[in-house]
PDB file of C-alpha atoms in Angstrom:
ATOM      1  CA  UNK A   1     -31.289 -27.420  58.005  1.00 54.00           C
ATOM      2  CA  UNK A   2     -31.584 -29.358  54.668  1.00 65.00           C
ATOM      3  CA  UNK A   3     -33.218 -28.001  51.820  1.00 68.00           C
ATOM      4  CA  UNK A   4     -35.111 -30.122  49.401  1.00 67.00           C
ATOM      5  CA  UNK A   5     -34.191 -30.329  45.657  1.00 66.00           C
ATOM      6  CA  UNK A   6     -37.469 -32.229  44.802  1.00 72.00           C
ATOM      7  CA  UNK A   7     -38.927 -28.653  43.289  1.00 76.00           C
ATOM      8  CA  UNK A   8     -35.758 -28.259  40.903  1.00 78.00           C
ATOM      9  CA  UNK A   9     -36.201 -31.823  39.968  1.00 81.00           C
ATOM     10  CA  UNK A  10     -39.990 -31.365  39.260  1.00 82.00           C
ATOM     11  CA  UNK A  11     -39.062 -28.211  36.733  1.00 87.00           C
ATOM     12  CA  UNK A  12     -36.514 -30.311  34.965  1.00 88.00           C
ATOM     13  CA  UNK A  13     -39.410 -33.277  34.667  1.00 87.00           C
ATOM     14  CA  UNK A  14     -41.589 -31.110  33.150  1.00 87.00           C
ATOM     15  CA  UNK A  15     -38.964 -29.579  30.692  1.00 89.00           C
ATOM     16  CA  UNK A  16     -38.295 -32.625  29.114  1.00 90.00           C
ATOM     17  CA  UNK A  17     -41.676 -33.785  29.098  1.00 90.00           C
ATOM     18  CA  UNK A  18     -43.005 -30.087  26.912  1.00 90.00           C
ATOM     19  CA  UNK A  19     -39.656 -31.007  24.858  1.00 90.00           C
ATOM     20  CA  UNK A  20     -40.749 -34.386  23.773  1.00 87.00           C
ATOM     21  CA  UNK A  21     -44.500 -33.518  22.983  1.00 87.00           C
ATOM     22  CA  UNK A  22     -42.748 -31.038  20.787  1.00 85.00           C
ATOM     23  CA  UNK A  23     -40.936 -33.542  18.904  1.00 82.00           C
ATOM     24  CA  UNK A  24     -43.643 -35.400  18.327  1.00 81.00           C
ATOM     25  CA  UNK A  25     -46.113 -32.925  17.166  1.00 77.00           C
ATOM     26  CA  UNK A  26     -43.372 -32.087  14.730  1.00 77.00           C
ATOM     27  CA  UNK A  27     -42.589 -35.466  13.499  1.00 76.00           C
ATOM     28  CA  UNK A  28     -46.269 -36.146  12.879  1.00 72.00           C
ATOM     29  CA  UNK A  29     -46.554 -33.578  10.363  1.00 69.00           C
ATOM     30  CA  UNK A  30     -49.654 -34.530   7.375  1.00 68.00           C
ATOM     31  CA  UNK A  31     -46.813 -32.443   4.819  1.00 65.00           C
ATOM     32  CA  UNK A  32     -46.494 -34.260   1.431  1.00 63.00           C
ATOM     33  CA  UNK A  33     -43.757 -36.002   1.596  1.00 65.00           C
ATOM     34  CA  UNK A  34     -40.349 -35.772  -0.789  1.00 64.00           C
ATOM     35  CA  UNK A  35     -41.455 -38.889  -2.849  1.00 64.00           C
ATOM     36  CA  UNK A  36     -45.013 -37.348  -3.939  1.00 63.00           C
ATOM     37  CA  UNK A  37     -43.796 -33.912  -4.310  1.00 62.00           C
ATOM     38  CA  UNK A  38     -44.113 -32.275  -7.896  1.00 67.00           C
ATOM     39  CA  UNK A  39     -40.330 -31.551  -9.342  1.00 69.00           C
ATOM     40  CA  UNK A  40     -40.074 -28.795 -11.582  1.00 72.00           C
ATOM     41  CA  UNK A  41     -39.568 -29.406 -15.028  1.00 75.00           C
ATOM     42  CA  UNK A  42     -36.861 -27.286 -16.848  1.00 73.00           C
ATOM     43  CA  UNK A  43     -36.988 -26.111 -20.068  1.00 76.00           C
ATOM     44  CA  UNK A  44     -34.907 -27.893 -22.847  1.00 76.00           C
ATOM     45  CA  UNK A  45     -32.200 -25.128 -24.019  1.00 68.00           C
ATOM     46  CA  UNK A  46     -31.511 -24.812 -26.993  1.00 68.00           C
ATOM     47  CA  UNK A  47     -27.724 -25.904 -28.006  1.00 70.00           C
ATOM     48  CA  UNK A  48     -26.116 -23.580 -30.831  1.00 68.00           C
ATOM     49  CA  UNK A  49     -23.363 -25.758 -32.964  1.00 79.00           C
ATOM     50  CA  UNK A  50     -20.693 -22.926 -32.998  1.00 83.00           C
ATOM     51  CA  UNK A  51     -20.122 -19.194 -31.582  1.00 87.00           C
ATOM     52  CA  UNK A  52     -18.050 -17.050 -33.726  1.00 88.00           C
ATOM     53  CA  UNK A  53     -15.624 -14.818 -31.660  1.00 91.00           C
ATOM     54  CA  UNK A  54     -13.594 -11.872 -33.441  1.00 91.00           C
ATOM     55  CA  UNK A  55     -10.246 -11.915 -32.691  1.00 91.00           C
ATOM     56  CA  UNK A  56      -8.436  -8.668 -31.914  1.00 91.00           C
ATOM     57  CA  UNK A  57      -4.631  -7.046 -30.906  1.00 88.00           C
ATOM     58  CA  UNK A  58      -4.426  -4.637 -29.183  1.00 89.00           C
ATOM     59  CA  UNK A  59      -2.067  -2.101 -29.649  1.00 86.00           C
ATOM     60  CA  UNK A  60       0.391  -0.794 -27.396  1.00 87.00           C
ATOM     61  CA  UNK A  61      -1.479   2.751 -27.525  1.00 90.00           C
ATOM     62  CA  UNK A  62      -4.407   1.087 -26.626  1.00 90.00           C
ATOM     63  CA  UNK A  63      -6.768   0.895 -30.010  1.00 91.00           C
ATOM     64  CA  UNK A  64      -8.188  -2.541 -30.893  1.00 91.00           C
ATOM     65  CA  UNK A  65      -7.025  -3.622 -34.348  1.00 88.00           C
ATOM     66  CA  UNK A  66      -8.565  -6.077 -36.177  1.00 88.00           C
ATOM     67  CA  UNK A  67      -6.905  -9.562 -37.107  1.00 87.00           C
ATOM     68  CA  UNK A  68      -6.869 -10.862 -40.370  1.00 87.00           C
ATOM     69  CA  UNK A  69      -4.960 -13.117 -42.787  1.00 86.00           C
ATOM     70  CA  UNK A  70      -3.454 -12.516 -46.220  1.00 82.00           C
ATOM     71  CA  UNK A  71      -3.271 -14.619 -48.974  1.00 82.00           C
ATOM     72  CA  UNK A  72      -0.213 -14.210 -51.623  1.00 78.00           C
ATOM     73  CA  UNK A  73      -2.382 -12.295 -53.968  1.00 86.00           C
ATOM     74  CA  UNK A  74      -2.863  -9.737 -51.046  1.00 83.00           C
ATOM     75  CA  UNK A  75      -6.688 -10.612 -50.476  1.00 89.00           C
ATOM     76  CA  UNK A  76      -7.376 -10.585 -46.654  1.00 88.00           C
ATOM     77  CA  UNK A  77      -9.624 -13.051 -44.635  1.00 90.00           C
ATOM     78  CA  UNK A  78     -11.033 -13.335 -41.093  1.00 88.00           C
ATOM     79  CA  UNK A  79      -9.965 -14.423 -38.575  1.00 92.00           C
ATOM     80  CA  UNK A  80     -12.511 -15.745 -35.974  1.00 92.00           C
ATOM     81  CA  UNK A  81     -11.948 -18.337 -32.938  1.00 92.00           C
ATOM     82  CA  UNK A  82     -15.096 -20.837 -33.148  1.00 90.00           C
ATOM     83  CA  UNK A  83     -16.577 -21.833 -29.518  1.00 88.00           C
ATOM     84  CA  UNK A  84     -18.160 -25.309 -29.935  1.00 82.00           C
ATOM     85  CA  UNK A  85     -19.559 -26.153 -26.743  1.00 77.00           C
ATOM     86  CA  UNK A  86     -20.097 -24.914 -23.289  1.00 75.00           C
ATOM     87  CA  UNK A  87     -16.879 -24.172 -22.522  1.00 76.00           C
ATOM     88  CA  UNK A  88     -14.670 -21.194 -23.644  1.00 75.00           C
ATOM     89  CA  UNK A  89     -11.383 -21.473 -21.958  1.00 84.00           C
ATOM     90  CA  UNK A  90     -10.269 -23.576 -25.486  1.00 86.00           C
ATOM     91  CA  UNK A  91     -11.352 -22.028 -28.429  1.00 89.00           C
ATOM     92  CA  UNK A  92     -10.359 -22.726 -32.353  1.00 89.00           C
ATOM     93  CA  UNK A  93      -8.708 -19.865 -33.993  1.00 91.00           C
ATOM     94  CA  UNK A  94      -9.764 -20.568 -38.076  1.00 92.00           C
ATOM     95  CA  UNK A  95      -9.653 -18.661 -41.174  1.00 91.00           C
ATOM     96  CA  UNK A  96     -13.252 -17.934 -42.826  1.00 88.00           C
ATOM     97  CA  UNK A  97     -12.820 -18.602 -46.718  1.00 89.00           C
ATOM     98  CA  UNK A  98     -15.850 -18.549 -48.500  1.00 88.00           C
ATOM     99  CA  UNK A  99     -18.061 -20.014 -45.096  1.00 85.00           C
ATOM    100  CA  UNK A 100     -15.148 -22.554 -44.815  1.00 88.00           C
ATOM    101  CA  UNK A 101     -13.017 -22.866 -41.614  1.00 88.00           C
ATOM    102  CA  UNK A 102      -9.534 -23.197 -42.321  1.00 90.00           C
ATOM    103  CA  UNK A 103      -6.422 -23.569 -39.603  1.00 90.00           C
ATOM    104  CA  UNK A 104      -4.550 -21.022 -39.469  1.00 86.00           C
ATOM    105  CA  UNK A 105      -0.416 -21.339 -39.837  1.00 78.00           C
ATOM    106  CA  UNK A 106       2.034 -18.392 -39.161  1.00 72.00           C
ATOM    107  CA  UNK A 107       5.101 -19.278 -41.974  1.00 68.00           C
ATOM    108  CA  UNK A 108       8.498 -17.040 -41.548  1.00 67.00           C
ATOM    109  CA  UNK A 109       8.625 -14.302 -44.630  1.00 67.00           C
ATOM    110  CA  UNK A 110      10.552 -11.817 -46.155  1.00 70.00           C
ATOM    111  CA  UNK A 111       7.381 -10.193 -46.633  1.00 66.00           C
ATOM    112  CA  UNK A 112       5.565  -6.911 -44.720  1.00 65.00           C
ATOM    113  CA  UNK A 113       2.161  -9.863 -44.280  1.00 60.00           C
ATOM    114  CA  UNK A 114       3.021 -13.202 -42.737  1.00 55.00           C
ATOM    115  CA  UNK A 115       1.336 -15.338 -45.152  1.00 47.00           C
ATOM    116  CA  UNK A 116      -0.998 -18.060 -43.977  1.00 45.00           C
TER     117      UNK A 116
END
């Protein structure tokens, strides 16, 4: 005896037919749409010309010591590495004199203080 495979058919009709009313009550949507949308507005930050880092050594015990330069008279400066943008992978390493930034140059001595 044959069997009919007109109900399995009929189940797979109306399947796809419950599937595409689906996609169409989700394309027709009344959603704004991405054109007419508000876009947030951020707020303007504030850009700082240059960060002053201290620069420190640390010693092999472990304490942080502080880095400075000497002059020949034996009057000591700071020594700070300026951030000037964004970024702070490449920083400047300058000597403060009187507000000024100065480069900093290690010269071979004799003497206890490398003099810069």
């Amino acid at each position: 005896m044959k069997t009919s495979n007109q109900p399995f058919i009929g189940t797979i009709v109306h399947f796809l037919f419950s599937i595409g009313i689906l996609f169409v009550f989700a394309a027709c949507n009344n959603g704004p749409k991405k054109d007419t949308t508000t876009k947030t507005e951020t707020e303007e930050i504030a850009k700082v010309d240059n960060v002053y880092w201290n620069v420190k050594a640390i010693h092999p015990e472990g304490q942080s010591l502080d880095v400075k330069a000497f002059e020949a008279a034996g009057k000591s400066y700071d020594i700070k590495a300026i951030q000037n943008s964004d970024q702070d992978s490449f920083l400047d390493v300058k000597c403060i004199v009187d507000g000024q930034p100065l480069p900093v140059k290690m010269l071979e001595s004799a003497n206890q203080f490398v003099p810069v």
